[in-house]
Tab-separated table of C-alpha atoms in Angstrom:
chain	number	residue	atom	x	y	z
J	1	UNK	CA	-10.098	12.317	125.576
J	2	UNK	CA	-11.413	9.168	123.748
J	3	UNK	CA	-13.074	10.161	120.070
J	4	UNK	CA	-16.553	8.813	121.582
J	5	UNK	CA	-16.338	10.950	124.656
J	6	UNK	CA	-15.673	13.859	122.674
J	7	UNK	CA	-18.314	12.989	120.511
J	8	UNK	CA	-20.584	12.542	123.079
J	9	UNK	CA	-19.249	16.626	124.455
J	10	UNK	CA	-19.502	17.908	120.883
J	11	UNK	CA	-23.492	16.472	120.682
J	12	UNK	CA	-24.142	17.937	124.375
J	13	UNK	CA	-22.211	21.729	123.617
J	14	UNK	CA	-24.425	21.504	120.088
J	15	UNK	CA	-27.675	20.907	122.548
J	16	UNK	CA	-26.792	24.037	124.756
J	17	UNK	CA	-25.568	26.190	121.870
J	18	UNK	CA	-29.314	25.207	120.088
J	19	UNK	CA	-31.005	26.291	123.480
J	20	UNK	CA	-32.115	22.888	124.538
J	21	UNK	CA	-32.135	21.362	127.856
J	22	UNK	CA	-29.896	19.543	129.328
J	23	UNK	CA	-32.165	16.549	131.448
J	24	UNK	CA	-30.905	14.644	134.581
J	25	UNK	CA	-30.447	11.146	132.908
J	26	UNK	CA	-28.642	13.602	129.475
J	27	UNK	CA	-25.027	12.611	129.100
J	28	UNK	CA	-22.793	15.413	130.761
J	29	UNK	CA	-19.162	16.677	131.558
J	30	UNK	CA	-18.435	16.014	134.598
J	31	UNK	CA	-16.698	19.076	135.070
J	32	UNK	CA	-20.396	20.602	134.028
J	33	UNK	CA	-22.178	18.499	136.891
J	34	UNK	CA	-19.464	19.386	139.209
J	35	UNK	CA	-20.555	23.536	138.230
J	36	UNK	CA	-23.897	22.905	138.752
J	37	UNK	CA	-23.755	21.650	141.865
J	38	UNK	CA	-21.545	23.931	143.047
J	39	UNK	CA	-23.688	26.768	141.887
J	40	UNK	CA	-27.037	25.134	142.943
J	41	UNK	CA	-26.052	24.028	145.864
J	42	UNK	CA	-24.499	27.571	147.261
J	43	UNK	CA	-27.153	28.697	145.814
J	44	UNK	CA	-29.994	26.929	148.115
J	45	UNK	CA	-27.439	27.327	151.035
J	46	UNK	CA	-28.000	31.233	150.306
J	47	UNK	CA	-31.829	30.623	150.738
J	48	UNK	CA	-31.547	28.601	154.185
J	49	UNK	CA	-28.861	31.151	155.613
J	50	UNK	CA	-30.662	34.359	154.683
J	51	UNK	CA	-33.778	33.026	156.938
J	52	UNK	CA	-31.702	34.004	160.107
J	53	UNK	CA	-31.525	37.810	159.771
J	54	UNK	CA	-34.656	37.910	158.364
J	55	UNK	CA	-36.093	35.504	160.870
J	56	UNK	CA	-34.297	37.583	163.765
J	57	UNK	CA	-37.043	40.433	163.130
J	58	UNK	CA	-40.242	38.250	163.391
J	59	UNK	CA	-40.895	38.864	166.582
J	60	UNK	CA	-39.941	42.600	166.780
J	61	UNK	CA	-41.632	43.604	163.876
J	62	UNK	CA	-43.636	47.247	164.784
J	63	UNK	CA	-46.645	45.287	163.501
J	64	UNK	CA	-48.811	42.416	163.296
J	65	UNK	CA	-49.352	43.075	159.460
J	66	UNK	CA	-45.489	43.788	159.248
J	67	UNK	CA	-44.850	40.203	161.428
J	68	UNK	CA	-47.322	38.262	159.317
J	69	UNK	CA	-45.677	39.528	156.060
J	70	UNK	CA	-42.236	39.150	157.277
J	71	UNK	CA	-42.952	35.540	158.024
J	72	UNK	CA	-44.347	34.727	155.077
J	73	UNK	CA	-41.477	36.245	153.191
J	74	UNK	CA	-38.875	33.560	155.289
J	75	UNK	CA	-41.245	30.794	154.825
J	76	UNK	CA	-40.941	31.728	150.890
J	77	UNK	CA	-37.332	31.707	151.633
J	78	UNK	CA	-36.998	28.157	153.117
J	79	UNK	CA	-39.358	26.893	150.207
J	80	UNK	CA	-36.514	28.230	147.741
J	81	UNK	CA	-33.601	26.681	149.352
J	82	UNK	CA	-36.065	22.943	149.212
J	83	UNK	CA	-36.203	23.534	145.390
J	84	UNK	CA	-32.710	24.275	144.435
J	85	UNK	CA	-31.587	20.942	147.144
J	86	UNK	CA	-33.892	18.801	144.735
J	87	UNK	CA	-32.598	20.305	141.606
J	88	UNK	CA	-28.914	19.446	142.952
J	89	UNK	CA	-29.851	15.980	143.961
J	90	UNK	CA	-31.181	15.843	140.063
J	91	UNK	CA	-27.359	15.548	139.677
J	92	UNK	CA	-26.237	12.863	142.440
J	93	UNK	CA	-25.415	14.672	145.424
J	94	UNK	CA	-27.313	13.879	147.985
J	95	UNK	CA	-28.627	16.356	150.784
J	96	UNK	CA	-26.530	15.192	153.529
J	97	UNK	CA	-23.799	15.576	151.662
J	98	UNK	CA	-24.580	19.593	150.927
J	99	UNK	CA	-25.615	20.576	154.529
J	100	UNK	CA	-22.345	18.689	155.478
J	101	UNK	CA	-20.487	21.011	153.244
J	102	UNK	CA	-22.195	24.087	154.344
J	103	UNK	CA	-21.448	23.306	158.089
J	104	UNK	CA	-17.755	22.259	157.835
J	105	UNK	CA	-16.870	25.173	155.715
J	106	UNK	CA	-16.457	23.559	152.400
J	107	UNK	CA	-19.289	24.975	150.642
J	108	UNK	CA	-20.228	29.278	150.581
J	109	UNK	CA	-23.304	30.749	150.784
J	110	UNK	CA	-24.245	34.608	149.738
J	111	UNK	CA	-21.796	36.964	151.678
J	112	UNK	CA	-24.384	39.238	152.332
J	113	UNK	CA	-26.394	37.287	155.063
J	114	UNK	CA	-23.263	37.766	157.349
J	115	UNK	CA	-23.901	41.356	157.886
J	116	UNK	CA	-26.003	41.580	160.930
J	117	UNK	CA	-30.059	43.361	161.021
J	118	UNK	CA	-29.510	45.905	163.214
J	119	UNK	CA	-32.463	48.095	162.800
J	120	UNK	CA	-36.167	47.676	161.734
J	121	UNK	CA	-34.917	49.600	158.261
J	122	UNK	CA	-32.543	47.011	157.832
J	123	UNK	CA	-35.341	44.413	157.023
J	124	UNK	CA	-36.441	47.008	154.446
J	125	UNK	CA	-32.883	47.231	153.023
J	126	UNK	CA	-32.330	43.442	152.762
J	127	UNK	CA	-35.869	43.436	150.650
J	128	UNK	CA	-35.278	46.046	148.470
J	129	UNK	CA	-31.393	45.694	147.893
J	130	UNK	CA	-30.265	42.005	148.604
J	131	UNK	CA	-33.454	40.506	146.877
J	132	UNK	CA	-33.446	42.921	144.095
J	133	UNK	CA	-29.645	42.162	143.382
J	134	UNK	CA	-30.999	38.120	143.760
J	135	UNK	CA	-33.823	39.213	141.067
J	136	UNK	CA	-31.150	41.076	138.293
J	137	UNK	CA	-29.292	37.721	138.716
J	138	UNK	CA	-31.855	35.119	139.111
J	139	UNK	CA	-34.060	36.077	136.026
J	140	UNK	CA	-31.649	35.060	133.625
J	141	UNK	CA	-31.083	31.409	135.321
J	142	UNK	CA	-34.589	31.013	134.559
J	143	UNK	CA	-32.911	30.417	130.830
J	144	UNK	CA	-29.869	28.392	132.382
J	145	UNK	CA	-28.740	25.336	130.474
J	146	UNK	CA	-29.794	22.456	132.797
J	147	UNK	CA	-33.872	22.265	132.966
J	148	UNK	CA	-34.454	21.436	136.863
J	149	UNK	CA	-32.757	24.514	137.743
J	150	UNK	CA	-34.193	26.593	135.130
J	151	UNK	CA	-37.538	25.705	136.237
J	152	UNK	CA	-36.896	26.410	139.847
J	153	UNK	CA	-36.315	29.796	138.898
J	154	UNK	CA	-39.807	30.465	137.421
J	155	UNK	CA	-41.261	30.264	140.848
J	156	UNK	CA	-38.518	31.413	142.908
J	157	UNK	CA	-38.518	34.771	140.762
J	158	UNK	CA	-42.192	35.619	141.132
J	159	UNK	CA	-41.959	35.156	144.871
J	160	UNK	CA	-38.515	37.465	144.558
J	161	UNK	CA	-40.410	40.055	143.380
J	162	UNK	CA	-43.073	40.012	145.888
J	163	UNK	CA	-40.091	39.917	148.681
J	164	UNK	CA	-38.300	43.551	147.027
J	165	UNK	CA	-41.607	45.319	146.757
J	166	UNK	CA	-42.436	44.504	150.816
J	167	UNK	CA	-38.930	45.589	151.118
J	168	UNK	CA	-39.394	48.672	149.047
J	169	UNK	CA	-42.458	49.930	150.533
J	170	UNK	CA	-41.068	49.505	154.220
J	171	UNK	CA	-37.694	52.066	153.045
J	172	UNK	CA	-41.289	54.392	151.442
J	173	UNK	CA	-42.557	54.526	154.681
J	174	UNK	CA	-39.718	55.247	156.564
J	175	UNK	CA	-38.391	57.821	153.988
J	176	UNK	CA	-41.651	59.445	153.930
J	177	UNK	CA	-41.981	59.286	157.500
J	178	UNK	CA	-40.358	61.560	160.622
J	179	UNK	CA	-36.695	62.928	160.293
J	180	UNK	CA	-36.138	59.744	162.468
J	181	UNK	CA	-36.977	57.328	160.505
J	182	UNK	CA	-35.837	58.691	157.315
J	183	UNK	CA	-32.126	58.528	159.652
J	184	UNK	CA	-32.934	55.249	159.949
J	185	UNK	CA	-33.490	54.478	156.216
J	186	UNK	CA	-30.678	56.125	155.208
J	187	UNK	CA	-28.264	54.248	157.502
J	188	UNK	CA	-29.542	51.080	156.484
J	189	UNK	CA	-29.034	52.126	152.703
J	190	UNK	CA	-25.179	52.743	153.270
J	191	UNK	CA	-24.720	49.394	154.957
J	192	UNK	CA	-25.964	47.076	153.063
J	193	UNK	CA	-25.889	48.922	149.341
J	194	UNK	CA	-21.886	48.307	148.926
J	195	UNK	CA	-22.442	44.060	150.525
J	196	UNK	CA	-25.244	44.394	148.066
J	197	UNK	CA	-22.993	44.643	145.019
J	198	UNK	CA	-20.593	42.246	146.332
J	199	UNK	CA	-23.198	39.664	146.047
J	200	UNK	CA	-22.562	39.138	142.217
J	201	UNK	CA	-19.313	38.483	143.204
J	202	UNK	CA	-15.164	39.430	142.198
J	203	UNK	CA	-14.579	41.173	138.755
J	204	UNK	CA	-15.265	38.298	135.731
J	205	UNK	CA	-11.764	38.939	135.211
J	206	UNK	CA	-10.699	37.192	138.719
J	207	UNK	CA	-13.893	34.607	138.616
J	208	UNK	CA	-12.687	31.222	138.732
J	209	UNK	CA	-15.953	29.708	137.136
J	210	UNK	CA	-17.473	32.562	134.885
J	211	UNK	CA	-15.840	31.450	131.541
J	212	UNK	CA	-16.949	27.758	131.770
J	213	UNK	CA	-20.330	28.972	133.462
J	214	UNK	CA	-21.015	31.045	129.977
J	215	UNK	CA	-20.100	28.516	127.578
J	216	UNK	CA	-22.472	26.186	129.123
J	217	UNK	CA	-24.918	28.628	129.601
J	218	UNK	CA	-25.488	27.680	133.441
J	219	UNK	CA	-24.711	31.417	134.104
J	220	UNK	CA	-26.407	33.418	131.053
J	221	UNK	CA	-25.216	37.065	131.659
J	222	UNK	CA	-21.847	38.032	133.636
J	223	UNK	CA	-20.885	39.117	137.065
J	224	UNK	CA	-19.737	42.695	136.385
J	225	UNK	CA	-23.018	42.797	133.477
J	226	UNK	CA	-25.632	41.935	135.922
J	227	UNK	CA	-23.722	44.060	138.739
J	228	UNK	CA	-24.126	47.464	136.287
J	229	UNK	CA	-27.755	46.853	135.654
J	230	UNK	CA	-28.252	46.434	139.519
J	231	UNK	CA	-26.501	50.078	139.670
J	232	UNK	CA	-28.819	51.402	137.006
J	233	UNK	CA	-31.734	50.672	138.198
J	234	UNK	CA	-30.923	51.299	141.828
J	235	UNK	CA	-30.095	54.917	140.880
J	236	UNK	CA	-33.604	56.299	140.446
J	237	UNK	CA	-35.034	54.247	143.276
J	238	UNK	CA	-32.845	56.157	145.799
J	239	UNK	CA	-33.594	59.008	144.258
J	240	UNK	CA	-37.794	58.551	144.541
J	241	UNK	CA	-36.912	57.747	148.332
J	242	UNK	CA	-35.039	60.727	148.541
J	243	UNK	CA	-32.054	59.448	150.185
J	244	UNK	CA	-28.565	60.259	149.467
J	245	UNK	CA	-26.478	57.779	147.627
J	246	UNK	CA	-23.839	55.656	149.197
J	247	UNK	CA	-21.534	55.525	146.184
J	248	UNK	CA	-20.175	59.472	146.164
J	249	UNK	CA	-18.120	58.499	142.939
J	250	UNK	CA	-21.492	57.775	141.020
J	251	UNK	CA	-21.475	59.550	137.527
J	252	UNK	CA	-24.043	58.881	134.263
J	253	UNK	CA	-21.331	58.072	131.188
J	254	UNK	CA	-23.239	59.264	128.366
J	255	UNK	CA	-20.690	57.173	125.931
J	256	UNK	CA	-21.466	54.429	127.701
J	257	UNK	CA	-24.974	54.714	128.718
J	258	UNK	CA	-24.381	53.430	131.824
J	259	UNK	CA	-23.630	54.598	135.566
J	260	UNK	CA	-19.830	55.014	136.451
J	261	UNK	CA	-19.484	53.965	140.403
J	262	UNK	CA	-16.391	53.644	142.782
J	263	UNK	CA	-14.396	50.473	143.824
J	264	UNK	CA	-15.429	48.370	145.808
J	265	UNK	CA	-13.855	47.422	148.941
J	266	UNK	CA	-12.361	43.702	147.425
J	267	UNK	CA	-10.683	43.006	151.027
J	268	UNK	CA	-13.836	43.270	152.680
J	269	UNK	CA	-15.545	40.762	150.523
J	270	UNK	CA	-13.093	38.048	150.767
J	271	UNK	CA	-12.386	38.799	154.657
J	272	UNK	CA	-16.149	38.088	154.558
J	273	UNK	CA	-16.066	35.372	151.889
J	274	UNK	CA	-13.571	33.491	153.946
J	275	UNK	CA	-15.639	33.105	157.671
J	276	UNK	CA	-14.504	36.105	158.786
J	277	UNK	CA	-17.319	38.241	158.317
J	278	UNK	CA	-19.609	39.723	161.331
J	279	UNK	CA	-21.758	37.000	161.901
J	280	UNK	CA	-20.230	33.799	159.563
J	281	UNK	CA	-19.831	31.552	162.989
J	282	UNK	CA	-23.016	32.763	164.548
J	283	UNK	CA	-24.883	31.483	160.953
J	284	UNK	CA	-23.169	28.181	160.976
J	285	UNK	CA	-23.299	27.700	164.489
J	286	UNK	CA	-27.446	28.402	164.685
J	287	UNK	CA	-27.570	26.573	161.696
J	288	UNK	CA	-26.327	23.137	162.733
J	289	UNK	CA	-27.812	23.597	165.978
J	290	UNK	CA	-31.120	23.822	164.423
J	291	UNK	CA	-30.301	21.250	162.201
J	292	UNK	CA	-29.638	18.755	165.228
J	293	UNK	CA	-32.015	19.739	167.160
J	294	UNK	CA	-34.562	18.407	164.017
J	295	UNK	CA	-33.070	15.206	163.885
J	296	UNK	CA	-35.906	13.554	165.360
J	297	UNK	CA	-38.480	14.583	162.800
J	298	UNK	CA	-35.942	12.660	160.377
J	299	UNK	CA	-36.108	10.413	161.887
J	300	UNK	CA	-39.311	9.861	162.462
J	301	UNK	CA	-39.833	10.327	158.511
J	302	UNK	CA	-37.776	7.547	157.603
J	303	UNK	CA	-39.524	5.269	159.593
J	304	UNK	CA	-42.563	5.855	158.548
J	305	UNK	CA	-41.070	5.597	155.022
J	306	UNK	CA	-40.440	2.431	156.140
J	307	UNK	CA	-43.326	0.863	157.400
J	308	UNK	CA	-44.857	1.819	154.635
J	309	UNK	CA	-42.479	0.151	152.353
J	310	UNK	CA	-42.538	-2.936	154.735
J	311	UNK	CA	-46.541	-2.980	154.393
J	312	UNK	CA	-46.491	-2.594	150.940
J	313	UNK	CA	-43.916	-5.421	150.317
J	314	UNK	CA	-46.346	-7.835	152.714
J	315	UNK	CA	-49.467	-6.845	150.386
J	316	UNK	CA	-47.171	-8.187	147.341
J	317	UNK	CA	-46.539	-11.372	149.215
């Protein structure tokens, strides 16, 4: 490394360490742009995917207040996944490039959204569980180093919120409801509460990209930190609902003032991690499908984009 590059590195770590912003056009590693957009990038790939078994319910929803809400709430979702491509593109990746990614493999998304909605409760799970593990991690990236990320967050974390309540108050109903439906609740809670915990993914100890990601203060608090305050404060919600907990090695450590909980299943994470999950083909395969099948509004965009630039460049002349 040349004195002026490192010069240039020591200025930008001294800009991060001081809590500043690091701006699109701000010199940066490139092994810090390269993070980012891997982050960002699976990040809004998360968003997109997690429409489909969300969107799967729309129709089937036991009400019209329930569908109206439930679209809403993937509409929300699709928003999220357009602000976190523009905050990649911030960094020179274009969008083609990411959705190419995404469909030939090269690029992961949340595990989670390969486990399949099998039951109205499961809608209520996904709310309450996958979006309040998204929340525990997403609140602190609303402090990450690099600003067009950061200030993604501020909205995307609001709407977050509004998405685990909906999903709270569907498991409330069904808990409080017939023998049934509290069944139903409670099966939904053991399937997705373990994928749920998997979604701040392996150990820090095994994370490829946690050190760097904490020096640069793209990632603010750690995997296994954010996982254990997930566990906290997932305790007493299962307990209002009156459900029985899916972890039967849960234990309060008063030394440590935290929850102790079992292993989880590592294997099943990177069988999933790796495309062979339940539904990983069916995602990508409904995903590029859809994609095609919009090619002609694209289209149609840039050549509008087009003629206007062409008109514009005649009103110069």
């Amino acid at each position: 490394m040349s004195t002026n590059e490192q010069s240039l590195e020591t200025t930008f770590q001294n800009k991060i360490d001081s809590e500043l912003k690091i701006e699109p056009k701000d010199w940066m590693p490139d092994a810090y742009r390269k993070n980012l957009v891997r982050q960002i990038s699976q990040h809004a790939h998360s968003e997109v995917i997690g429409e489909q078994p969300e969107g799967n319910w729309i129709t089937r929803a036991p009400s019209l207040r329930r569908k109206a809400v439930l679209l809403a709430k993937v509409q929300d979702e699709a928003g999220h996944g357009l602000y976190l491509y523009s905050a990649a593109e911030t960094l020179g990746v274009s969008r083609a490039e990411m959705i190419e990614a995404l469909q030939t493999g090269k690029a992961k998304y949340a595990s989670i959204f390969n486990y399949p909605t099998q039951t109205w409760g499961d809608i209520g799970a996904i709310g309450w569980l996958v979006d309040g593990a998204a929340i525990c991690n997403q609140v602190s990236l609303q402090r990450t180093s690099y600003g067009p990320y950061a200030r993604s967050m501020i909205r995307i974390c609001k709407e977050e919120s509004f998405h685990q309540r909906q999903g709270y108050q569907i498991m409330i109903e069904l808990a409080k409801g017939t023998p049934e439906q509290k069944q139903l609740a409670q099966d939904s809670l053991n399937r997705f509460y373990w994928p749920s915990l998997m979604m701040f993914g392996p150990h820090d100890s095994e994370s490829a990209h946690s050190a760097k990601s904490m020096k640069w203060k793209i990632k603010r608090e750690t995997n296994d930190d954010l996982r254990q305050k997930f566990i906290d404060q997932t305790v007493p919600q299962i307990e209002f609902l009156g459900l029985e907990h899916p972890d039967k090695a849960l234990k309060w450590n008063e030394k440590r003032g935290h929850y102790d909980s079992g292993e989880i299943d590592w294997e099943e994470f990177y069988n999933v991690i790796n495309g062979n999950g339940h539904c990983n083909r069916q995602r990508i395969e409904h995903h590029v499908k859809a994609h095609e099948e919009g090619a002609w509004v694209r289209d149609a965009q840039n050549a509008y984009n087009a003629k206007v630039k062409q008109r514009q460049a005649q009103a110069v002349a």
